[in-house]
PDB file of C-alpha atoms in Angstrom:
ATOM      1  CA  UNK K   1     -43.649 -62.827  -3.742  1.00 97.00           C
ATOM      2  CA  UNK K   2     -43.812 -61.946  -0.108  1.00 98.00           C
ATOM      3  CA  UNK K   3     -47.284 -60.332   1.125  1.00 98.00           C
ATOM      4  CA  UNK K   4     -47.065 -58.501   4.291  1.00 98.00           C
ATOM      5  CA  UNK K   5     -50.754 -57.372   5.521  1.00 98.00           C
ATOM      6  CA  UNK K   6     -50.830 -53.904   7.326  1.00 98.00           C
ATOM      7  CA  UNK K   7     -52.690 -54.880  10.300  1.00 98.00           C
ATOM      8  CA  UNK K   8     -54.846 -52.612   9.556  1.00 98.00           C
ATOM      9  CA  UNK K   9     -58.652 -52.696   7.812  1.00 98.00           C
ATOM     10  CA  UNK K  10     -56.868 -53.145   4.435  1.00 98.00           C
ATOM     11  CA  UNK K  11     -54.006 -53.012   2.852  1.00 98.00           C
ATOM     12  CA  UNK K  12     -50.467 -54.971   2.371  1.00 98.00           C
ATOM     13  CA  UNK K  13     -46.782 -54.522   1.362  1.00 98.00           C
ATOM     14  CA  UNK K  14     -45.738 -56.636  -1.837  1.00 98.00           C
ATOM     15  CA  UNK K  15     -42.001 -57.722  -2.024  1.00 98.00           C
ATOM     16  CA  UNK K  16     -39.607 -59.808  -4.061  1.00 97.00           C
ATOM     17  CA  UNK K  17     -41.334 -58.818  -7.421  1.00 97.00           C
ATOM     18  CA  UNK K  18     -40.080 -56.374 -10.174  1.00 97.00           C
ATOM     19  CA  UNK K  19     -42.567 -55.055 -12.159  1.00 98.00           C
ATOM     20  CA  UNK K  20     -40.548 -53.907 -14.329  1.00 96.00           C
ATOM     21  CA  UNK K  21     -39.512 -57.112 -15.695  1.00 89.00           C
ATOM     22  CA  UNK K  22     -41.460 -60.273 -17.490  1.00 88.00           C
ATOM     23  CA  UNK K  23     -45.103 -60.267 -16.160  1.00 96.00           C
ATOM     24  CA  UNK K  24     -46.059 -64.167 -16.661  1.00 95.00           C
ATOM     25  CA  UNK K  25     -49.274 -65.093 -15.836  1.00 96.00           C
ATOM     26  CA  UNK K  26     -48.578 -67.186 -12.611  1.00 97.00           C
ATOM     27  CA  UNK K  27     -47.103 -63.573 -11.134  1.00 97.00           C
ATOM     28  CA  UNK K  28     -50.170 -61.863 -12.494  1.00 98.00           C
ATOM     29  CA  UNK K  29     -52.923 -64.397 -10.988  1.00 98.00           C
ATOM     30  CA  UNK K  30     -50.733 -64.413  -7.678  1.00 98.00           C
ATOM     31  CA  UNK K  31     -50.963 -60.706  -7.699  1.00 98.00           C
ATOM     32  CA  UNK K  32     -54.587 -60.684  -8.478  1.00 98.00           C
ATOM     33  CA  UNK K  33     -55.550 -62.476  -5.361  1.00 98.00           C
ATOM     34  CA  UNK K  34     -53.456 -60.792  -3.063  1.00 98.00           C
ATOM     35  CA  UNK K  35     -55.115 -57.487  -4.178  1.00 98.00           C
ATOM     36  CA  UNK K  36     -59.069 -58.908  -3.942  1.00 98.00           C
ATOM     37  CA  UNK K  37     -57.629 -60.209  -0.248  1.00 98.00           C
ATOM     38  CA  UNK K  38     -56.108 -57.123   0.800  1.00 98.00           C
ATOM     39  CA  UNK K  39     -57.775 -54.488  -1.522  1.00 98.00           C
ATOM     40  CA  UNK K  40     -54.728 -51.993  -1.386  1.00 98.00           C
ATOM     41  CA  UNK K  41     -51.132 -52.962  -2.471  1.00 98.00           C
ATOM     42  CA  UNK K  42     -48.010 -51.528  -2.295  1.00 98.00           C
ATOM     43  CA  UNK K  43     -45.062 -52.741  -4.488  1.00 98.00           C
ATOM     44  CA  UNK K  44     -42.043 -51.773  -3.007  1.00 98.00           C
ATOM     45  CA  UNK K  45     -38.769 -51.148  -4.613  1.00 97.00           C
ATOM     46  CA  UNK K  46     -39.712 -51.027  -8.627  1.00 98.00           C
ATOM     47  CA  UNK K  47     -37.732 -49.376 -11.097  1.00 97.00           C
ATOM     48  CA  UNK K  48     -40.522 -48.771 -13.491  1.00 97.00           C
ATOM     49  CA  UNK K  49     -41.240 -46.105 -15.909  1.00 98.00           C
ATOM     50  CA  UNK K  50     -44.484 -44.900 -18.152  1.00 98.00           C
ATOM     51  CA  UNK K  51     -43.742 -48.366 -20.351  1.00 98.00           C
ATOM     52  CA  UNK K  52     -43.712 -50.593 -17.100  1.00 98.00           C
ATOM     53  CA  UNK K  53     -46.608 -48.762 -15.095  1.00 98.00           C
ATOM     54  CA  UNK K  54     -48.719 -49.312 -19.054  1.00 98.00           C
ATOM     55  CA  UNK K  55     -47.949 -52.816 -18.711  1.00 98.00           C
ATOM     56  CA  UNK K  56     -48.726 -53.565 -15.641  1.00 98.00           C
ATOM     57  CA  UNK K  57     -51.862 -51.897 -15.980  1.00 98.00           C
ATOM     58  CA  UNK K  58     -52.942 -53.770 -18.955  1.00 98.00           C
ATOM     59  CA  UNK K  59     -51.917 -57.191 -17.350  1.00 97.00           C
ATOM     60  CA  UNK K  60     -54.607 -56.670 -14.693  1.00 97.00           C
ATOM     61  CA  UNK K  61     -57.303 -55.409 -17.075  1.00 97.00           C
ATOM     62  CA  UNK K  62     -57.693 -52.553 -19.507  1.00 98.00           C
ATOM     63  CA  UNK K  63     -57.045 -49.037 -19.646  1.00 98.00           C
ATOM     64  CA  UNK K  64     -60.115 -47.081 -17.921  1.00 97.00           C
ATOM     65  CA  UNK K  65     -61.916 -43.719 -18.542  1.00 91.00           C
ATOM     66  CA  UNK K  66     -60.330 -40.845 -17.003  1.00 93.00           C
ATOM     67  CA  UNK K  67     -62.593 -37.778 -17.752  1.00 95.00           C
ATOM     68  CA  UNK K  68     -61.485 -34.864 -16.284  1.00 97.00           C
ATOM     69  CA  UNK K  69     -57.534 -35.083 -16.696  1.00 95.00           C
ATOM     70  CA  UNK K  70     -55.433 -34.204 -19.487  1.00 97.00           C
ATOM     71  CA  UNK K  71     -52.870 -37.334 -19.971  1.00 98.00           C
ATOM     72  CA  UNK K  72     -48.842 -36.537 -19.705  1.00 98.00           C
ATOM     73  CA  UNK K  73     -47.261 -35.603 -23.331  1.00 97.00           C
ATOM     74  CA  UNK K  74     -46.467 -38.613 -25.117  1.00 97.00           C
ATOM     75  CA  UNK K  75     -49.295 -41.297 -23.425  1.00 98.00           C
ATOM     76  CA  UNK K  76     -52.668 -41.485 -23.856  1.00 97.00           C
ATOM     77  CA  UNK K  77     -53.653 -43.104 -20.623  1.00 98.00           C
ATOM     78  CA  UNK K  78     -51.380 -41.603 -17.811  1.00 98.00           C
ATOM     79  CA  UNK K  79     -52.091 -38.497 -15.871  1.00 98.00           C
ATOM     80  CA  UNK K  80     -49.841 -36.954 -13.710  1.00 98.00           C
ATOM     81  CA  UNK K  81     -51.288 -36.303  -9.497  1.00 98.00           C
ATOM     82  CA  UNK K  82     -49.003 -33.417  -9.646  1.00 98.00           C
ATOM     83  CA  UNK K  83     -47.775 -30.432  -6.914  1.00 98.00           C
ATOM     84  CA  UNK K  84     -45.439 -28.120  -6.924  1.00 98.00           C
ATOM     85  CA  UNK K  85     -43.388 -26.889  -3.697  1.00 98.00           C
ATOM     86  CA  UNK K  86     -44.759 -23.971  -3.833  1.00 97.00           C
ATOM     87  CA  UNK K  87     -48.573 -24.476  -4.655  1.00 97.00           C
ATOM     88  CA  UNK K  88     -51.127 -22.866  -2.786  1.00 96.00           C
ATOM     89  CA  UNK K  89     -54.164 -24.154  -4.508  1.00 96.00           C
ATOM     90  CA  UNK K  90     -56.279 -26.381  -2.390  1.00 94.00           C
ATOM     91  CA  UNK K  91     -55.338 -29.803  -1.530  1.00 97.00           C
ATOM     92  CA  UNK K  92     -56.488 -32.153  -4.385  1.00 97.00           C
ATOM     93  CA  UNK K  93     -58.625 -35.382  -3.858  1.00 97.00           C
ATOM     94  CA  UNK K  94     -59.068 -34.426   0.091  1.00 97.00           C
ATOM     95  CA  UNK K  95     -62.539 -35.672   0.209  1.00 97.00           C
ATOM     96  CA  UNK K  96     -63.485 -39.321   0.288  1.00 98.00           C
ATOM     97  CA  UNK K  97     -64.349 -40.719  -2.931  1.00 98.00           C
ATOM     98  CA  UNK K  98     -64.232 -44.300  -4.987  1.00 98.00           C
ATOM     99  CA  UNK K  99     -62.410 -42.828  -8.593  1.00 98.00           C
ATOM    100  CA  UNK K 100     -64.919 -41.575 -10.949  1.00 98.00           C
ATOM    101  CA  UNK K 101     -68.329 -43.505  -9.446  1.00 98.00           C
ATOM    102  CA  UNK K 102     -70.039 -40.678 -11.733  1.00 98.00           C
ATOM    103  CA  UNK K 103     -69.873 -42.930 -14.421  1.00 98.00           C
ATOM    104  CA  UNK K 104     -71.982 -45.716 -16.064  1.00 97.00           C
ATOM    105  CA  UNK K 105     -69.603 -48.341 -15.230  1.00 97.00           C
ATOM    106  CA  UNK K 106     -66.900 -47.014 -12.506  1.00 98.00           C
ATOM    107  CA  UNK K 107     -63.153 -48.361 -12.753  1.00 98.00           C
ATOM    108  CA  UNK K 108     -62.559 -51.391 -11.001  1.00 98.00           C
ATOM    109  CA  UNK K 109     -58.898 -50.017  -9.610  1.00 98.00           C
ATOM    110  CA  UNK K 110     -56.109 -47.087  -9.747  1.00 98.00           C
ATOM    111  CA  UNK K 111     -52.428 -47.689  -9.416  1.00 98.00           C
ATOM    112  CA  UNK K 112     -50.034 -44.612  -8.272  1.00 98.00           C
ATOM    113  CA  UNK K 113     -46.649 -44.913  -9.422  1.00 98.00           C
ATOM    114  CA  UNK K 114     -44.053 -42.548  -6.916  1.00 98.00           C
ATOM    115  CA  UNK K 115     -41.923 -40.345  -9.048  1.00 98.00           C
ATOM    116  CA  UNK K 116     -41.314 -37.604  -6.785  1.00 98.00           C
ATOM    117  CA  UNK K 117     -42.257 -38.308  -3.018  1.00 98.00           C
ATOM    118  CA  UNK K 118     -41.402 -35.909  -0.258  1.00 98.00           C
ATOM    119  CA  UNK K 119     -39.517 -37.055   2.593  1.00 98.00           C
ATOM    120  CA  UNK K 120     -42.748 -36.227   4.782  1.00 98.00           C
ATOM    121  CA  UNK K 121     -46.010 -35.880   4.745  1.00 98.00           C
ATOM    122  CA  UNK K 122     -48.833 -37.081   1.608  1.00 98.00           C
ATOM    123  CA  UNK K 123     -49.944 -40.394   2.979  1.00 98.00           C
ATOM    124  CA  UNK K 124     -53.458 -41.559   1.155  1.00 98.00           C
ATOM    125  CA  UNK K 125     -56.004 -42.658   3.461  1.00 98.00           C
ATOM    126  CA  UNK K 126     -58.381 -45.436   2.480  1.00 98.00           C
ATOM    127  CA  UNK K 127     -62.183 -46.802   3.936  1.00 98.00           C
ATOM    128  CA  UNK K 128     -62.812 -50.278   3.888  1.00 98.00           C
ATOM    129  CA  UNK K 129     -66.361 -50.404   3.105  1.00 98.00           C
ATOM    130  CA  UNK K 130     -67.154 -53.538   2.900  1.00 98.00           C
ATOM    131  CA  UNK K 131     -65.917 -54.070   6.338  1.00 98.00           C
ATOM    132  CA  UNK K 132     -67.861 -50.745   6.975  1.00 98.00           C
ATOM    133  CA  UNK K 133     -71.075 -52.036   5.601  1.00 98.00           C
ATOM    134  CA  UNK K 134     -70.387 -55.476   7.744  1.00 98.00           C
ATOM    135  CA  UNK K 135     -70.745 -53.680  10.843  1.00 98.00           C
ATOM    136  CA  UNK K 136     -74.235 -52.233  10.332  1.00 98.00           C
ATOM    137  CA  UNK K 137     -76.888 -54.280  12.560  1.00 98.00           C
ATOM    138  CA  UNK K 138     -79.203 -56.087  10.349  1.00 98.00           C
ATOM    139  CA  UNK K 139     -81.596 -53.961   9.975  1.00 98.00           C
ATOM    140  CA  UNK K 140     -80.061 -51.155   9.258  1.00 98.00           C
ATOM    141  CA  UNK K 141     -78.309 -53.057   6.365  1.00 98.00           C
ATOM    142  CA  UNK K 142     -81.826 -54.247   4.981  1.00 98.00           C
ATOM    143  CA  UNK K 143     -82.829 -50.258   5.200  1.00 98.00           C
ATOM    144  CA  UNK K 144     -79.447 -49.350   2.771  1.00 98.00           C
ATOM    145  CA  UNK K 145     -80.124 -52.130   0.467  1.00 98.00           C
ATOM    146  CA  UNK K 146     -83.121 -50.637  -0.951  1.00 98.00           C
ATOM    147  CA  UNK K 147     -81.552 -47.460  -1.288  1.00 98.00           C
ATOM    148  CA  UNK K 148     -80.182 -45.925  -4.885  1.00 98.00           C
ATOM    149  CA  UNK K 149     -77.538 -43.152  -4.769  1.00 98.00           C
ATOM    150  CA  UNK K 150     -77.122 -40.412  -7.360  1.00 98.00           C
ATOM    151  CA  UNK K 151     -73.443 -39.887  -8.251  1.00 98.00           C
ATOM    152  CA  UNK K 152     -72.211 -36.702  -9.860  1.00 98.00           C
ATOM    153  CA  UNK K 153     -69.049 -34.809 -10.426  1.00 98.00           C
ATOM    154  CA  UNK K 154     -70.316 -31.509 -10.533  1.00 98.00           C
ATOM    155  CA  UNK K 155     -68.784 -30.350  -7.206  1.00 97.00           C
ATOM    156  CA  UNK K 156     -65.389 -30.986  -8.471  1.00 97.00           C
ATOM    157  CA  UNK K 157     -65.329 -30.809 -12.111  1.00 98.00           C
ATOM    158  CA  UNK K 158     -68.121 -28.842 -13.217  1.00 98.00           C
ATOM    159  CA  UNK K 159     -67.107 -25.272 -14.818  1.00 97.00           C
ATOM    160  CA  UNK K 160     -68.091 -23.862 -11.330  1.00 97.00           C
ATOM    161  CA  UNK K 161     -66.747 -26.386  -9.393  1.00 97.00           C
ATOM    162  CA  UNK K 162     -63.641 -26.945  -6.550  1.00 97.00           C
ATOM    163  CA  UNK K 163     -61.586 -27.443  -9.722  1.00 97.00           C
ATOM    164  CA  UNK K 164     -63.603 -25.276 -12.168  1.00 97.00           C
ATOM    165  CA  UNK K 165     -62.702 -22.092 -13.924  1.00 95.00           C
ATOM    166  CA  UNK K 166     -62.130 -20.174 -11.284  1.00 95.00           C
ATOM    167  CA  UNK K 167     -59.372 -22.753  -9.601  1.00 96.00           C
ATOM    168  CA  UNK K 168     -56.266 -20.672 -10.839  1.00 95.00           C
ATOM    169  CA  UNK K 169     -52.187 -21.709  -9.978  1.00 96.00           C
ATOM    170  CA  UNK K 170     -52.595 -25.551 -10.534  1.00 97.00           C
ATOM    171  CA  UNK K 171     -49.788 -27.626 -11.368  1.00 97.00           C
ATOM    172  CA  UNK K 172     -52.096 -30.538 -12.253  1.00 97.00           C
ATOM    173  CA  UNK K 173     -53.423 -30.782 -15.988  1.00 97.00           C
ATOM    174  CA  UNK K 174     -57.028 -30.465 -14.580  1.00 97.00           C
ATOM    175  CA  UNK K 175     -59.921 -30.615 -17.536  1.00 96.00           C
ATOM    176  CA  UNK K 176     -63.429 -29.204 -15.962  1.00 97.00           C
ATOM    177  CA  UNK K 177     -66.256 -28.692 -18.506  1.00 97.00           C
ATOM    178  CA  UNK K 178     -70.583 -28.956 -18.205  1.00 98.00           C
ATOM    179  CA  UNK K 179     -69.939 -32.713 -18.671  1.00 97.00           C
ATOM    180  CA  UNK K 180     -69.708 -32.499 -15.015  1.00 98.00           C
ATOM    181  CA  UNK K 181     -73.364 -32.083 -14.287  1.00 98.00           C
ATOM    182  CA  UNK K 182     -74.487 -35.423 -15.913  1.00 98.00           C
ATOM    183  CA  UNK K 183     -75.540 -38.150 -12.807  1.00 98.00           C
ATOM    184  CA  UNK K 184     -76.019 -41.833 -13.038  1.00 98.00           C
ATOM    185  CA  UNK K 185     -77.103 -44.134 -10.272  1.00 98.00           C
ATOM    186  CA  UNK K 186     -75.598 -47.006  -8.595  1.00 98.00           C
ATOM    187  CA  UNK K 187     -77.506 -48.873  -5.793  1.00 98.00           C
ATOM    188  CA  UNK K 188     -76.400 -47.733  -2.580  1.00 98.00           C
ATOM    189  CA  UNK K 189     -74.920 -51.282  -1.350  1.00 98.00           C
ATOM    190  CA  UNK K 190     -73.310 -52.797  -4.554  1.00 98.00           C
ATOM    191  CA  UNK K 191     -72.077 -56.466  -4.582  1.00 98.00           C
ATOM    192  CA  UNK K 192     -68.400 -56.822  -5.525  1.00 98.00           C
ATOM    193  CA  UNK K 193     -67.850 -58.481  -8.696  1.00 98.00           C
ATOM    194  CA  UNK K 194     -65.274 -60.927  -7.704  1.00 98.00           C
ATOM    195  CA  UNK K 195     -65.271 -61.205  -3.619  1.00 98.00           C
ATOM    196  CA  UNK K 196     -69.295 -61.385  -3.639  1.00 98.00           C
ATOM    197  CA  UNK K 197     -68.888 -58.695  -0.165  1.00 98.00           C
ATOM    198  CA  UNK K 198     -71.796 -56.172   0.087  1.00 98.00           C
ATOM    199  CA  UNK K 199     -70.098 -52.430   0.407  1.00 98.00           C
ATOM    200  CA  UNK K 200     -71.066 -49.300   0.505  1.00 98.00           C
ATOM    201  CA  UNK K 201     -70.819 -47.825  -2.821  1.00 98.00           C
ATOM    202  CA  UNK K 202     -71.542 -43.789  -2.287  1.00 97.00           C
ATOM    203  CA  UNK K 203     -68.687 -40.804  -1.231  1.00 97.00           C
ATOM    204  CA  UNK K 204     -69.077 -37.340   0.320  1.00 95.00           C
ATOM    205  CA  UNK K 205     -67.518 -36.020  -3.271  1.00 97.00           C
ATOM    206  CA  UNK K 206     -69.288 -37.623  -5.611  1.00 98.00           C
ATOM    207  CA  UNK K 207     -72.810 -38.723  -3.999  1.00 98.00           C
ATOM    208  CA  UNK K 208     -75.081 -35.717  -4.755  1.00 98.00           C
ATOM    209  CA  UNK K 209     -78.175 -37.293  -3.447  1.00 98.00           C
ATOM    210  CA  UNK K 210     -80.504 -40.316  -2.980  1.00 98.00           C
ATOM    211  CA  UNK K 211     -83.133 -41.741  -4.938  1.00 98.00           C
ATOM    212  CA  UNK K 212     -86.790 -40.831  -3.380  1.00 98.00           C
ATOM    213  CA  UNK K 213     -85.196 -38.305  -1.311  1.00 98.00           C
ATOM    214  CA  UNK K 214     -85.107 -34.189  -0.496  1.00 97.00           C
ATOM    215  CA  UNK K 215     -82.209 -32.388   0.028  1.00 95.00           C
ATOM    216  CA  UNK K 216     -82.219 -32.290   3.960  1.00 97.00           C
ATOM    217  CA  UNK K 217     -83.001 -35.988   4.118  1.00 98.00           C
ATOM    218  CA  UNK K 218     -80.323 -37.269   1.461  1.00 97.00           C
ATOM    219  CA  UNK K 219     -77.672 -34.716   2.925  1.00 96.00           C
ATOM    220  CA  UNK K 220     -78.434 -36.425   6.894  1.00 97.00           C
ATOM    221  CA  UNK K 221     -77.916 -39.666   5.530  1.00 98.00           C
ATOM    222  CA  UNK K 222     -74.617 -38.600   3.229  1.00 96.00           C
ATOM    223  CA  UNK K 223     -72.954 -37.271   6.294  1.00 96.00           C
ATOM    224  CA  UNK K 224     -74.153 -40.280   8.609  1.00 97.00           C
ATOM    225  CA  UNK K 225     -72.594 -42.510   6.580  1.00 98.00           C
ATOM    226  CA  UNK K 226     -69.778 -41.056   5.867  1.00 97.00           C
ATOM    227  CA  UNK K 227     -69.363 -40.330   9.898  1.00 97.00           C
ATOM    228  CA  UNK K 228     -69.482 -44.302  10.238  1.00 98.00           C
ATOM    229  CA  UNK K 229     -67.399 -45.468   7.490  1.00 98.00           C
ATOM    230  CA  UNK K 230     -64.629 -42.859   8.696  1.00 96.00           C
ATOM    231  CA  UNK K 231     -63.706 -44.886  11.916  1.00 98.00           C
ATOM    232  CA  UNK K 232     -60.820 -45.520  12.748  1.00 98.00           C
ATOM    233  CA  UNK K 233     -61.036 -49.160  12.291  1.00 98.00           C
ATOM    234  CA  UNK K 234     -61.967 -49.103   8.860  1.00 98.00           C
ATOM    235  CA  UNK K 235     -59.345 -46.646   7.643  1.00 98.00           C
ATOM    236  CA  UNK K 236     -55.698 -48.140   6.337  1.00 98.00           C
ATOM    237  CA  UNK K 237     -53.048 -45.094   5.638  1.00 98.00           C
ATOM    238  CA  UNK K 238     -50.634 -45.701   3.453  1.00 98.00           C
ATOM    239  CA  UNK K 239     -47.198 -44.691   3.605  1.00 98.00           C
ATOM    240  CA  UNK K 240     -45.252 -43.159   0.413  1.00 98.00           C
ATOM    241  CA  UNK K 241     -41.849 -44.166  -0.111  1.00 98.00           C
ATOM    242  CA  UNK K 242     -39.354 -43.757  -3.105  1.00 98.00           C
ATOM    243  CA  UNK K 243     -39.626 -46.982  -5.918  1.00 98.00           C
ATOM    244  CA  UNK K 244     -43.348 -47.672  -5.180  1.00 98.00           C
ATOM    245  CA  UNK K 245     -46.510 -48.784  -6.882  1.00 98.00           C
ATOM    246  CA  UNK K 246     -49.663 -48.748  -5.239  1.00 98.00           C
ATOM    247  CA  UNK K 247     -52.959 -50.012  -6.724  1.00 98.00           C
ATOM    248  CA  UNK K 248     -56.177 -50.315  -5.269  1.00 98.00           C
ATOM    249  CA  UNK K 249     -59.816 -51.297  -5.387  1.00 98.00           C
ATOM    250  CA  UNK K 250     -62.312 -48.830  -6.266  1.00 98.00           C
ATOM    251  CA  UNK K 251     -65.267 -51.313  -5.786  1.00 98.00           C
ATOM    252  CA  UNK K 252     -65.151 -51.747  -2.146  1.00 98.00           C
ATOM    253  CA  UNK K 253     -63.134 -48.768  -0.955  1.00 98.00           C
ATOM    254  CA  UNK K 254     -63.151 -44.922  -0.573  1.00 98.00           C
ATOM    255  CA  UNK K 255     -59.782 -42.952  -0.183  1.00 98.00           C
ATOM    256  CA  UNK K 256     -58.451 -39.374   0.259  1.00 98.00           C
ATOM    257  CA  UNK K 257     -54.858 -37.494  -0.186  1.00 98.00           C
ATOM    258  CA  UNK K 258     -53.974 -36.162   3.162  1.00 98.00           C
ATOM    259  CA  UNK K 259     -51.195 -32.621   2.591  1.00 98.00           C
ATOM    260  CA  UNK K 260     -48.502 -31.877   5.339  1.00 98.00           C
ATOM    261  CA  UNK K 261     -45.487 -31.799   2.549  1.00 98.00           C
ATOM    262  CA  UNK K 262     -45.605 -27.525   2.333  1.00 97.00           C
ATOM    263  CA  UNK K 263     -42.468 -26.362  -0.011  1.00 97.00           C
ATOM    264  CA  UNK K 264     -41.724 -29.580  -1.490  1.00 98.00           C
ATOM    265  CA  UNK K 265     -42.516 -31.165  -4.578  1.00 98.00           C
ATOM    266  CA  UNK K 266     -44.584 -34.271  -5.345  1.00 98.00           C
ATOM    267  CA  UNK K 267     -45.986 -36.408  -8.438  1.00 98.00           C
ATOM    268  CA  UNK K 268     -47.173 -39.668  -8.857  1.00 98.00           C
ATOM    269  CA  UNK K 269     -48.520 -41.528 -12.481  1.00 98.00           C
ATOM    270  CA  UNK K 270     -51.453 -42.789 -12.453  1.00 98.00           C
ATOM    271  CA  UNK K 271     -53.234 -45.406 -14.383  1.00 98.00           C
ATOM    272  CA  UNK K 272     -56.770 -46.271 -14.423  1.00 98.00           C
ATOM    273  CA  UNK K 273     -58.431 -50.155 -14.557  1.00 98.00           C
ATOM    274  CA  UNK K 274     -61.926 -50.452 -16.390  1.00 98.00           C
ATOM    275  CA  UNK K 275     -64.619 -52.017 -14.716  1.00 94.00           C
TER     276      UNK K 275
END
């Protein structure tokens, strides 16, 4: 297995596996620490279908929650990140967000299998925040840590929501019901599970306020975070290309689909990792 690291604030090329093939657990554990080094991976060159991409998934932990999407016919635990050439609905996922932080216990990581990638265009854009969060002076890090932020996906999913009733022409099997409007809380700097790294844990999607807080004062701090943790030095963009799998960490990073592929098709399966 050969690990090439982007050079940028995440994020690394994978060769010399197949993932379609025997996953032992040598490859697995090899894997596993590549991806809590570099946080995003990109498998290049796989062959793998819905069977493969389930496997792989389920070698790296077990299938996760995914609430508001209607699974491809046939599998339970797939959904299709689906558009049509000639879609004009707005952009999906174009907001930063960490995967369904709305619930009790978040997924730990996503993987994106390419089935149909334009030849431009539709790279995915991720924030390291942990490095982010690193970057704070001190105090301003002690200020965060006793901060709780109220996570919600009402402003997506909810029946009135960006992908609500009234979001017609969709390609994408898109489920939005009241379920939406439940919250839960997550501290505002979360300790990663594995690493130990303090990150950021909040998203201009899904955080719909802060503990303690009004309205004016929550939405200041929303968008001065998320004006700090969009730098340029924390962001990694990834690169589509035919043949790949890309899986990442939802506990220490925030991503968004960027468009720029008009009149051509694209879809990519998708898996989810429980916490």
């Amino acid at each position: 297995m050969i690990v090439e690291p982007s050079g940028q604030s995440c994020g690394a090329i994978v060769r010399g596996v197949d993932l379609a093939g025997e996953l032992d657990p040598t490859l697995i554990a090899d894997i596993r620490k590549a991806w809590l080094d570099h946080k995003v991976l990109a498998f290049v060159d796989q062959t793998m279908d819905d069977d493969a991409l389930e496997r792989f998934t389920l070698s790296m932990g077990e299938f996760g929650e995914d609430p508001f999407f209607d699974p491809i016919a046939g599998r339970k635990n797939i959904a299709a990140i689906l558009r049509a050439a000639d879609e004009t609905t707005a952009l999906f996922a174009d907001n930063w967000h960490s995967d369904w932080s709305f619930l009790p216990e978040p997924p730990s990581a996503t993987c994106l299998m390419a089935v149909d990638i334009p030849p431009v265009g539709g790279d995915t854009l991720f924030s390291n925040q942990a490095m982010a969060f690193a970057a704070l002076p001190e105090a301003r890090k002690q200020d965060l840590r006793a901060i709780t932020a109220i996570h919600s996906a009402r402003r997506g999913y909810a029946p009135d929501g960006v992908y609500g009733d009234k979001d017609e022409g969709r390609s994408m099997a898109i489920r939005p019901g009241e379920a939406a409007m439940a919250t839960h809380s997550h501290p505002l700097v979360r300790v990663h599970p594995e690493t130990g790294e303090e990150v950021l844990f909040f998203s201009i999607a899904y955080t719909i306020g802060f503990e303690g807080m009004d309205e004016a004062e929550a939405m200041a701090l929303t968008l001065e975070l998320h004006q700090w943790c969009e730098q340029e030095r924390f962001v990694f963009r990834h690169k589509w290309a035919p043949g790949m799998l890309l899986m990442w960490d939802n506990r220490c990073l925030n991503h968004r689909a960027t468009g720029g592929y008009e009149g051509y098709r694209r879809e990519l399966h998708r898996t989810t990792i429980a916490a």
